[in-house]
Structures are given as structure tokens and as C-alpha cells.
Coordinates of C-alpha atoms in Angstrom, one line a residue:
X3 CA -30.6 71.3 -38.4
X4 CA -27.1 72.2 -37.4
X5 CA -24.3 70.2 -39.0
X6 CA -22.3 68.1 -36.5
X7 CA -18.6 68.8 -36.7
X8 CA -15.9 66.3 -36.0
X9 CA -12.8 67.6 -34.4
X10 CA -9.5 65.8 -34.8
X11 CA -7.3 65.7 -31.7
X12 CA -3.7 65.0 -32.1
X13 CA -2.0 63.1 -29.3
X14 CA 1.6 63.2 -28.5
X15 CA 3.7 60.1 -28.6
X16 CA 3.6 59.9 -24.8
X17 CA -0.2 60.2 -24.7
X18 CA -0.5 57.5 -27.4
X19 CA 1.8 55.2 -25.3
X20 CA -0.4 55.8 -22.2
X21 CA -3.5 55.1 -24.2
X22 CA -2.1 51.9 -25.6
X23 CA -1.0 50.8 -22.1
X24 CA -4.5 51.6 -20.7
X25 CA -6.1 49.4 -23.5
X26 CA -3.6 46.6 -22.8
X27 CA -4.3 46.8 -19.0
X28 CA -8.0 46.6 -19.6
X29 CA -7.7 43.6 -22.0
X30 CA -5.4 41.9 -19.5
X31 CA -7.8 42.4 -16.6
X32 CA -10.7 41.2 -18.7
X33 CA -8.8 38.1 -19.7
X34 CA -7.8 37.4 -16.1
X35 CA -11.4 37.9 -14.9
X36 CA -12.6 35.5 -17.6
X37 CA -9.9 32.9 -16.6
X38 CA -10.9 33.2 -13.0
X39 CA -14.5 32.7 -13.8
X40 CA -13.6 29.6 -15.8
X41 CA -11.5 28.3 -13.0
X42 CA -14.3 28.8 -10.5
X43 CA -16.7 27.1 -12.8
X44 CA -14.2 24.2 -13.2
X45 CA -13.6 23.8 -9.5
X46 CA -17.4 23.8 -8.7
X47 CA -17.8 21.1 -11.3
X48 CA -15.0 19.0 -9.9
X49 CA -16.5 19.4 -6.4
X50 CA -19.8 17.9 -7.7
X51 CA -18.0 15.1 -9.5
X52 CA -15.9 14.2 -6.3
X53 CA -19.0 14.2 -4.1
X54 CA -20.8 11.9 -6.5
X55 CA -17.8 9.6 -6.9
X56 CA -17.3 9.4 -3.1
X57 CA -20.9 8.4 -2.6
X58 CA -20.6 5.7 -5.3
X59 CA -17.3 4.4 -3.9
X60 CA -18.6 4.3 -0.4
X61 CA -21.6 2.3 -1.5
X62 CA -19.3 -0.1 -3.4
X63 CA -17.0 -0.5 -0.4
X64 CA -20.0 -1.2 1.9
X65 CA -21.2 -3.9 -0.6
X66 CA -17.7 -5.5 -0.8
X67 CA -17.3 -5.5 3.0
X68 CA -20.7 -7.1 3.5
X69 CA -19.9 -9.6 0.7
X70 CA -16.6 -10.6 2.4
X71 CA -18.3 -11.0 5.7
X72 CA -21.1 -13.1 4.2
X73 CA -18.7 -15.4 2.4
X74 CA -16.6 -15.8 5.6
X75 CA -19.8 -16.7 7.5
X76 CA -20.8 -19.2 4.8
X77 CA -17.6 -21.2 5.3
X78 CA -17.4 -21.2 9.1
X79 CA -19.0 -24.5 9.5
X80 CA -17.1 -26.0 6.6
X81 CA -13.8 -25.0 8.1
X82 CA -14.6 -26.6 11.4
X83 CA -15.8 -29.8 9.7
X84 CA -12.7 -29.8 7.6
X85 CA -10.5 -29.6 10.6
X86 CA -12.4 -32.4 12.3
X87 CA -12.3 -34.7 9.3
X88 CA -8.7 -34.1 8.3
X89 CA -7.3 -33.6 11.8
X90 CA -6.1 -30.2 10.5
X91 CA -4.7 -27.6 12.9
X92 CA -7.2 -25.0 14.0
X93 CA -4.8 -22.1 13.8
X94 CA -4.1 -22.2 10.0
X95 CA -3.8 -18.8 8.3
X96 CA -5.8 -19.9 5.3
X97 CA -8.2 -22.5 4.0
X98 CA -8.9 -23.2 0.3
X99 CA -12.1 -24.9 -1.0
X100 CA -12.4 -26.3 -4.6
X101 CA -15.7 -27.5 -6.1
X102 CA -16.0 -31.1 -7.2
X103 CA -15.6 -30.4 -11.0
X104 CA -12.6 -28.2 -10.4
X105 CA -14.0 -25.1 -12.0
X106 CA -14.0 -22.7 -9.0
X107 CA -12.1 -22.3 -5.8
X108 CA -12.1 -19.9 -2.8
X109 CA -9.3 -19.1 -0.4
X110 CA -10.2 -17.6 3.0
X111 CA -7.6 -16.4 5.5
X112 CA -5.5 -13.7 6.9
X113 CA -1.9 -12.5 6.6
X114 CA 0.6 -11.7 9.4
X115 CA 2.8 -8.6 9.5
X116 CA 6.2 -9.0 11.1
X117 CA 6.5 -6.8 14.3
X118 CA 8.9 -6.8 17.3
X119 CA 8.7 -5.0 20.6
X120 CA 11.4 -2.5 21.8
X121 CA 13.5 -5.2 23.4
X122 CA 14.6 -6.3 20.0
X123 CA 17.1 -3.5 19.9
X124 CA 19.1 -5.1 22.7
X125 CA 19.3 -8.4 20.8
X126 CA 20.3 -6.6 17.6
X127 CA 23.1 -4.8 19.4
X128 CA 24.4 -8.1 20.8
X129 CA 24.3 -9.8 17.5
X130 CA 26.0 -6.8 15.8
X131 CA 28.8 -6.9 18.3
X132 CA 29.3 -10.6 17.6
X133 CA 29.3 -10.0 13.9
X134 CA 31.9 -7.2 14.2
X135 CA 34.1 -9.6 16.3
X136 CA 34.2 -12.0 13.3
X137 CA 36.0 -9.5 11.0
X138 CA 39.4 -11.0 10.9
X139 CA 40.3 -12.1 7.4
X140 CA 38.8 -12.9 4.0
X141 CA 37.6 -16.3 5.2
X142 CA 35.1 -14.7 7.6
X143 CA 34.1 -11.9 5.2
X144 CA 31.4 -14.0 3.6
X145 CA 29.8 -15.0 6.9
X146 CA 30.0 -11.4 8.1
X147 CA 28.3 -10.1 5.0
X148 CA 25.5 -12.8 5.2
X149 CA 24.8 -12.0 8.9
X150 CA 24.8 -8.3 8.3
X151 CA 22.3 -8.8 5.4
X152 CA 20.0 -10.7 7.7
X153 CA 19.9 -7.7 10.1
X154 CA 19.7 -5.0 7.6
X155 CA 17.3 -6.5 5.0
X156 CA 14.1 -5.2 6.6
X157 CA 10.5 -4.3 5.6
X158 CA 9.7 -0.7 4.6
X159 CA 8.5 0.1 8.1
X160 CA 11.9 -0.8 9.5
X161 CA 10.9 -4.1 11.1
X162 CA 13.1 -7.1 10.9
X163 CA 11.9 -9.9 8.6
X164 CA 10.8 -13.1 10.6
X165 CA 12.4 -15.3 7.9
X166 CA 15.8 -13.6 8.5
X167 CA 15.4 -14.1 12.3
X168 CA 14.9 -17.8 11.7
X169 CA 18.0 -17.9 9.5
X170 CA 19.9 -16.1 12.3
X171 CA 18.7 -18.6 14.8
X172 CA 20.0 -21.4 12.6
X173 CA 23.4 -19.8 12.3
X174 CA 23.4 -19.2 16.1
X175 CA 22.6 -22.9 16.7
X176 CA 25.6 -23.9 14.5
X177 CA 28.0 -21.6 16.4
X178 CA 29.7 -22.1 19.7
X179 CA 29.2 -18.5 20.8
X180 CA 26.7 -18.2 23.7
X181 CA 26.5 -14.4 23.4
X182 CA 25.4 -14.8 19.8
X183 CA 22.8 -17.3 20.8
X184 CA 21.6 -15.0 23.6
X185 CA 21.2 -12.0 21.2
X186 CA 19.2 -14.1 18.7
X187 CA 17.0 -15.4 21.5
X188 CA 16.2 -11.9 22.7
X189 CA 15.3 -11.0 19.1
X190 CA 13.1 -14.1 18.7
X191 CA 11.4 -13.5 22.1
X192 CA 10.6 -9.9 21.0
X193 CA 8.5 -11.1 18.0
X194 CA 5.0 -9.7 18.2
X195 CA 3.3 -10.5 14.9
X196 CA 0.3 -8.4 13.9
X197 CA -2.7 -10.1 12.2
X198 CA -4.1 -8.4 9.1
X199 CA -7.7 -8.2 8.1
X200 CA -9.4 -11.3 6.8
X201 CA -9.3 -11.7 3.0
X202 CA -11.0 -13.9 0.4
X203 CA -9.6 -14.9 -3.0
X204 CA -12.0 -16.3 -5.6
X205 CA -10.8 -18.0 -8.8
X206 CA -12.6 -19.7 -11.7
X207 CA -11.2 -21.9 -14.4
X208 CA -11.3 -20.6 -17.9
X209 CA -13.1 -23.1 -20.2
X210 CA -10.9 -22.4 -23.2
X211 CA -7.4 -22.0 -21.6
X212 CA -8.1 -24.2 -18.6
X213 CA -6.2 -21.5 -16.6
X214 CA -7.3 -20.1 -13.2
X215 CA -8.6 -16.5 -13.4
X216 CA -9.0 -14.4 -10.2
X217 CA -12.2 -12.5 -9.8
X218 CA -11.1 -9.0 -8.9
X219 CA -12.5 -7.8 -5.6
X220 CA -10.8 -4.4 -5.4
X221 CA -10.8 -1.3 -7.6
X222 CA -7.1 -1.7 -8.6
X223 CA -7.6 -5.1 -10.2
X224 CA -11.0 -4.6 -11.8

């Protein structure tokens, strides 16, 4: 049997450098491929989790919506009877019911979001002109600052706050300026409140602390 001979090949420094670079490129590509495969696996797993979570949350939301509607329906007759017996107004925004032993209470109602139509801008301009006319000395500076605050202190959506409009109306009534009164009236007449969705608030009294505890009905408070 012929003896196998091993031949030693000497590489130049340049060839060794190229060989080393080739090895590093191969290792880098293999690492990048492995990382990409792990990322793909991770993303596929997240997609499955999201799909499962969405189904679960939709089911919980449907149950909560139905529960809210059921509770609202349960108290419809009680609200009508309460108004008849207590001569209460029929346009109240909320009604609260407490059981006889004072261990549980439920509030049902809706909230109102302040909103004004486009004519409000004319009223604001008139009021601003009146406020600017007051700037004469330090004696009027405080009143000017207060009135400006009423106009500029708004909700995040840019709408005026109804409570500030009421304060403006009180200031207008105390003044002798008809233009001021006209501007505030335009603002008041432009008020178009938006009713929010109905809500329910359920509380139970803690036996140990005797404090009221809210039963959380949304994911944030659970």
C-alpha cells in the first residue's frame, strides 16, 4: 500500500490575511443567518400570542358590554319609580342605588363632554377685544388675567370649558359693557354638549375597614 504523503504549503502574509477574512465573513454570515432565524421564530411566536390575546380580550369585552347593558336594563323600572316617588328630575345624568344594609351601591349614568359649534369663535373674538380694552393700569391687570385664563384654560381637544363660560357669564352680568355681554351670549348659545356612553360604577363596603371599594370593570383597574 502506497504511503500517503502530506505536503506543506506555505502561504504568504497576504494569502493568510485573505484566508482569515474569508473565515470571518463565513462566521459572520452564519451568525447573521442564525439571528435572522431566531427573529423569524420570535415574530411567529408573538403573532400567535397576539392572536390568542385578541380573541380573549374580545370575549371579555363582549361579556362586559353585555353585563353593562343587563345592569342598565335591571334598573330601568327602579329609576322611573324613584323619579315618581321623589319627584326627581327625569334628565339627571346619574342615579345611585344603595342596598338597605349599606354594604353595596351602584351608580348608573353618563357624562357630558363640553363642545361648541363654530359660532363660538365670534363670541371669543368679541370677549377678547373687550378684555384687551381693559388693559389700562395695574388695577385692571388682575381682572384681565382672570378673564384671559377663562378663555385660554381649555380641554385637551381645544374646547372651552363650560364651567369657565359660566364664570364669564357671571362677570358679564356684573359689568356694564353690552359688547362683553353679547360676546358671552354668543359663546353660551354655541354650546353643544356631547353625551358620552353610559357607565356603571359598583362599590362594596369592606367588612374590616368599613371603606367603600370599587369593583374594577376595566382592564386598567383590575
